[in-house]
Coordinates of C-alpha atoms in Angstrom, one line a residue:
Chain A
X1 CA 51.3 -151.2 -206.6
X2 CA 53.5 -150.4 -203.6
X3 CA 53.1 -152.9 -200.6
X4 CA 55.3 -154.3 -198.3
X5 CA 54.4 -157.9 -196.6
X6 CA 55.4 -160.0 -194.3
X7 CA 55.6 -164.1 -194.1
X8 CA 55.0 -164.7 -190.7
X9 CA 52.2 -163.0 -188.7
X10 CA 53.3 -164.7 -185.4
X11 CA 56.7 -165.9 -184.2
X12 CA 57.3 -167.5 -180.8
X13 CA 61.0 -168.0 -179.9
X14 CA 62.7 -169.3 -176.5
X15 CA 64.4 -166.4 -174.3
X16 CA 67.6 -166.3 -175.2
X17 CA 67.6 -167.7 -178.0
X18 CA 67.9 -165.7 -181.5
X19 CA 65.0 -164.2 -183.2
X20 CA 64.3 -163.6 -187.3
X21 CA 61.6 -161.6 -188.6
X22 CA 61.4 -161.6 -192.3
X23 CA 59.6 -159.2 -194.7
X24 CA 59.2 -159.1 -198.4
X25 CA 58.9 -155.9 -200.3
X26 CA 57.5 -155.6 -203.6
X27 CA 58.7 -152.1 -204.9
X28 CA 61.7 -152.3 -206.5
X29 CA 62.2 -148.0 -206.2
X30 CA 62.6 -148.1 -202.4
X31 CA 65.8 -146.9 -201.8
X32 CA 65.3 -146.7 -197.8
X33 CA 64.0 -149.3 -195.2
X34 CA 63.3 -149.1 -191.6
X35 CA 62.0 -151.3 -188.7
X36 CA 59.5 -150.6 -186.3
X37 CA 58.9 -152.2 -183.1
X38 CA 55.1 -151.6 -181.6
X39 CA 54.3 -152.6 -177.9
X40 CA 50.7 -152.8 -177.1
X41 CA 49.4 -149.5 -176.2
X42 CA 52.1 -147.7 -177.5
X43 CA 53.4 -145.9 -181.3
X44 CA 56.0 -147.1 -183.4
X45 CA 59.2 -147.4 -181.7
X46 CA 62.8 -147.3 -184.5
X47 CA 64.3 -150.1 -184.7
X48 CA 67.3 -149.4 -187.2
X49 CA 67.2 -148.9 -190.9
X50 CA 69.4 -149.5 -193.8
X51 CA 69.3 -148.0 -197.2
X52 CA 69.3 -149.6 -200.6
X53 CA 73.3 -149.0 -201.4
X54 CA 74.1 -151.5 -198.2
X55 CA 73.1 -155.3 -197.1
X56 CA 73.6 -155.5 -193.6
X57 CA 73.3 -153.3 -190.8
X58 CA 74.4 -153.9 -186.9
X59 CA 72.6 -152.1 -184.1
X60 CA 72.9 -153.5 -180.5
X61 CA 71.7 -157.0 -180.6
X62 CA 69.7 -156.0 -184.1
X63 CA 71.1 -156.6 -187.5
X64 CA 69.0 -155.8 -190.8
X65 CA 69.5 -157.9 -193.8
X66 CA 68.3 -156.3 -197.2
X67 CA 68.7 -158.7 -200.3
X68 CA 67.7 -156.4 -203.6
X69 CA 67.5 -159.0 -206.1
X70 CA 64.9 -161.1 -204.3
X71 CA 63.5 -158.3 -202.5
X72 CA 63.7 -159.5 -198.9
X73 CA 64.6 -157.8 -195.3
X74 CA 65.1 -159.5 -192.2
X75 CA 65.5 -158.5 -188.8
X76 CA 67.9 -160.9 -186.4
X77 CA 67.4 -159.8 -183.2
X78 CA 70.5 -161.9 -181.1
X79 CA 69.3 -163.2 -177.0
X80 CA 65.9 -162.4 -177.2
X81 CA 64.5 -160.9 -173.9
X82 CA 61.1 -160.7 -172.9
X83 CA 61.6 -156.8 -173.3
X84 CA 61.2 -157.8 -176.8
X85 CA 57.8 -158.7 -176.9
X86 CA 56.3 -156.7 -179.4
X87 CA 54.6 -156.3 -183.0
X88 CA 57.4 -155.5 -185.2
X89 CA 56.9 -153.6 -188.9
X90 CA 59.0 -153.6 -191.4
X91 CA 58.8 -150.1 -193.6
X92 CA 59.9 -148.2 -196.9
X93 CA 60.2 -145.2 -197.9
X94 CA 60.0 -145.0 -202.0
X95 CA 62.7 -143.8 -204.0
X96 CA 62.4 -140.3 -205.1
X97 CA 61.0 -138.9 -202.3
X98 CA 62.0 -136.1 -200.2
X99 CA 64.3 -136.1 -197.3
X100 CA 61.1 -136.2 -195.6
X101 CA 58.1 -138.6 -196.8
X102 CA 55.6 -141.0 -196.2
X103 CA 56.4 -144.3 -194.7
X104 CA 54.9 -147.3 -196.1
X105 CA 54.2 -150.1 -193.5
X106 CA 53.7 -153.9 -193.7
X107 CA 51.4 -155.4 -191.9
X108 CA 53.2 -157.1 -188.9
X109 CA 55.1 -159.5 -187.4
X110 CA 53.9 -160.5 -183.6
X111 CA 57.1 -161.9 -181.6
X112 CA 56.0 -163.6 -178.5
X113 CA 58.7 -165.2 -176.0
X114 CA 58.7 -168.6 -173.9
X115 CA 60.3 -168.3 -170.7
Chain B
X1 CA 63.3 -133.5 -174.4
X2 CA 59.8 -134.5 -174.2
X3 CA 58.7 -136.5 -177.2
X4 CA 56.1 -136.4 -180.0
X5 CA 53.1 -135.8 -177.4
X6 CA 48.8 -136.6 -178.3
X7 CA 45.7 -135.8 -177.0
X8 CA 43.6 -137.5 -176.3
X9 CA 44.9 -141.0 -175.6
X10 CA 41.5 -142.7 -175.7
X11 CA 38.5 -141.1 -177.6
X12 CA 34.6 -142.0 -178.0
X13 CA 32.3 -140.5 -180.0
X14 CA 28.9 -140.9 -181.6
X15 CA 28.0 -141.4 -184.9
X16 CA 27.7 -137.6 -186.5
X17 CA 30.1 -136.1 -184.2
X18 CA 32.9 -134.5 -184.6
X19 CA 36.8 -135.8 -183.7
X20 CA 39.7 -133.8 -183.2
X21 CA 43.1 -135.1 -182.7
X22 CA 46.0 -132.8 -181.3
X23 CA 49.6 -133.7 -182.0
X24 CA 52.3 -132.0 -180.5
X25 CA 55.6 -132.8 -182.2
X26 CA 59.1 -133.0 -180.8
X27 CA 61.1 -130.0 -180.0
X28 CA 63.0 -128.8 -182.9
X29 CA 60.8 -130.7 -185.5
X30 CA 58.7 -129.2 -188.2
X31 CA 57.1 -132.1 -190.3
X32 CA 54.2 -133.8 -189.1
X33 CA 52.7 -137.0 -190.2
X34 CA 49.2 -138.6 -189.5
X35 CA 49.0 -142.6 -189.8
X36 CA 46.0 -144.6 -189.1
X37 CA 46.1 -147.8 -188.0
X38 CA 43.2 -150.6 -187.6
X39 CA 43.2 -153.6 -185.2
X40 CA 46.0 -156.3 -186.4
X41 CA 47.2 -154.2 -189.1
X42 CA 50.0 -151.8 -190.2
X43 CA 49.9 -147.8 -190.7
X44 CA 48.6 -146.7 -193.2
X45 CA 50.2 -142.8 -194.1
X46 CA 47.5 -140.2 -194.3
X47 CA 49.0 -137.0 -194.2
X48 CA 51.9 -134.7 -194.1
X49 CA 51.9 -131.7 -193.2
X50 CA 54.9 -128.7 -192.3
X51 CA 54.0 -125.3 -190.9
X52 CA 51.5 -123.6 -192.1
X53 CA 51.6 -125.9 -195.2
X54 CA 49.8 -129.4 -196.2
X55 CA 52.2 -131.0 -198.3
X56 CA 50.9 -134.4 -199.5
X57 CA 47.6 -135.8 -198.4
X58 CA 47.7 -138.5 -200.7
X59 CA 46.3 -141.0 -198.0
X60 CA 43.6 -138.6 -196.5
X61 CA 40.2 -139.6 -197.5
X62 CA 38.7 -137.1 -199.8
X63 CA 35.8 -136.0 -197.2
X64 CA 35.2 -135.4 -194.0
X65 CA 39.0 -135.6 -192.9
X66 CA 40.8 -132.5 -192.6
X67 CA 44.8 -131.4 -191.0
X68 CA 46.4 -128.4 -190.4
X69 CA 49.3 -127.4 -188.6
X70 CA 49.4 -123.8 -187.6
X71 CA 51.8 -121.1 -186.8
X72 CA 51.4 -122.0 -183.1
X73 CA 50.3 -124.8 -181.9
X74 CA 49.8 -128.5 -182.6
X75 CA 48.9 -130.0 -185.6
X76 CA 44.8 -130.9 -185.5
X77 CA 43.7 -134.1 -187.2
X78 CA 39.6 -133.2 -187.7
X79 CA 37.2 -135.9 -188.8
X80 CA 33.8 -134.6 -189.3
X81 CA 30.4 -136.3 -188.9
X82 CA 32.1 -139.5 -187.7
X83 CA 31.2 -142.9 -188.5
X84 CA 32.2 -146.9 -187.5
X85 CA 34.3 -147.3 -190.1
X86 CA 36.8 -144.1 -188.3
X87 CA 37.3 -146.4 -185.5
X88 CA 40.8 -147.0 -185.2
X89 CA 44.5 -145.8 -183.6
X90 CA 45.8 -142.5 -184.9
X91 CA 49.1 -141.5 -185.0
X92 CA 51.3 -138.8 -185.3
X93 CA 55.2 -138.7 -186.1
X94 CA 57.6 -135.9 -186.5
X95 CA 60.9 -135.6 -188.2
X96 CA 63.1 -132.8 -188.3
X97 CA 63.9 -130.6 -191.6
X98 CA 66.4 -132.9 -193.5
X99 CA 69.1 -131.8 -195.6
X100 CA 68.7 -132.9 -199.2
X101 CA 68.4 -136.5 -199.9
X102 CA 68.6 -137.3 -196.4
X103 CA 65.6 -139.8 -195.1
X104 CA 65.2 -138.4 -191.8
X105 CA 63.7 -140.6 -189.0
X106 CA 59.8 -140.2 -187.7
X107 CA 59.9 -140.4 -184.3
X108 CA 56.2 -141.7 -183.6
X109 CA 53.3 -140.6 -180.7
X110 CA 51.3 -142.7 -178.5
X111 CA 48.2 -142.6 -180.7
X112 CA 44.6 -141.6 -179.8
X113 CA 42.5 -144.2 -180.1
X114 CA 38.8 -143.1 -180.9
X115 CA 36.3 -145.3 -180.8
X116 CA 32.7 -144.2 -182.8
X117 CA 29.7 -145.9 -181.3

């Protein structure tokens, strides 16, 4: 079935030094990924996303990483600040689907930073 | 432009009671989505809905649960005869109409958190 998992529930990393979430996926027909950031109290926030046909994304200070044939996503996030605090998903949308369509979520990655 | 909006925040009900969640969605958007997500865990997709029109409730459970998004208006999330097992974050999302093969992005809500005693 379709699920999308991550290896680490919990990562604590020094400010300012870089952060790297990582998240496996298991369906094969996702041809679009996304991350979420969640602060407590709050929705989903987008992160960035990357589809299937690419490898690496840049965003300001966040790059995605999507490796197809081991079916692995990572999200580097570069100077962590305490701003970045958060629960962090990673997300995919199944190939085949409309231009608009359900998300599928993992379950979470909690990034915690030491001052 | 004010963002996907939902009331209530915060929500408690009894057990037998009904819930109803209003979701505003951004300006210029016409797809809605419901997500609900339990303590320590990720969203899990309920339904999506465009005006007027359910379009795949593939993650709504089969009673009680109920969506619609009207003419006018916001889209209504409606849980009937509420039990524990509701407890949990809801949220909504929007997205604009996309052009053919084009993912747009959900932009997500605060959530309403109801809590059934």
């Amino acid at each position: 079935g379709e699920s999308v998992g991550l290896h680490l529930p919990t990562l604590s990393v020094q400010e300012g030094d870089n952060s790297i979430i990582n998240c496996a996926y298991s369906n094969s027909a996702s041809d679009y990924f996304i991350w979420y950031k969640q602060e407590s109290g709050k929705g989903p926030q987008f992160i960035i996303d990357i589809r299937s046909n690419m490898d690496k994304r840049q965003g300001q200070r966040v790059t995605v990483l999507l490796n197809k044939t081991v079916k692995h996503l990572s999200l580097q996030i570069a100077a962590t600040q305490p701003g970045d605090s958060a629960v962090y998903f990673c997300a995919e949308i199944p190939k085949g689907y409309s231009s608009a369509s359900k998300i599928i979520f993992g379950s979470g990655t909690r990034l915690s930073i030491r001052p | 432009n004010a963002g996907v909006m939902q009331n209530p925040r915060h929500l408690v009900r009894r057990r037998g009671q009904e819930a109803r969640l209003r979701c505003s969605p951004m300006k210029g958007h016409s797809h809605v989505y419901w997500y609900r997500q339990l303590p320590e865990e990720g969203l899990k997709f309920m339904v999506y809905l465009q005006k007027e029109n359910i379009i795949d409730e593939s993650g709504m459970p089969k009673e009680r649960f109920s969506a619609e998004f009207p003419k006018e208006g916001p889209s209504i999330l409606r849980i009937q005869q509420v039990v524990r097992g509701d407890s949990a974050a809801y949220f909504c999302a929007s997205s604009p109409l996309g052009t053919s093969g084009v993912k747009e992005t959900q932009y997500f809500g605060p959530g309403t958190r109801l809590l059934v005693l």
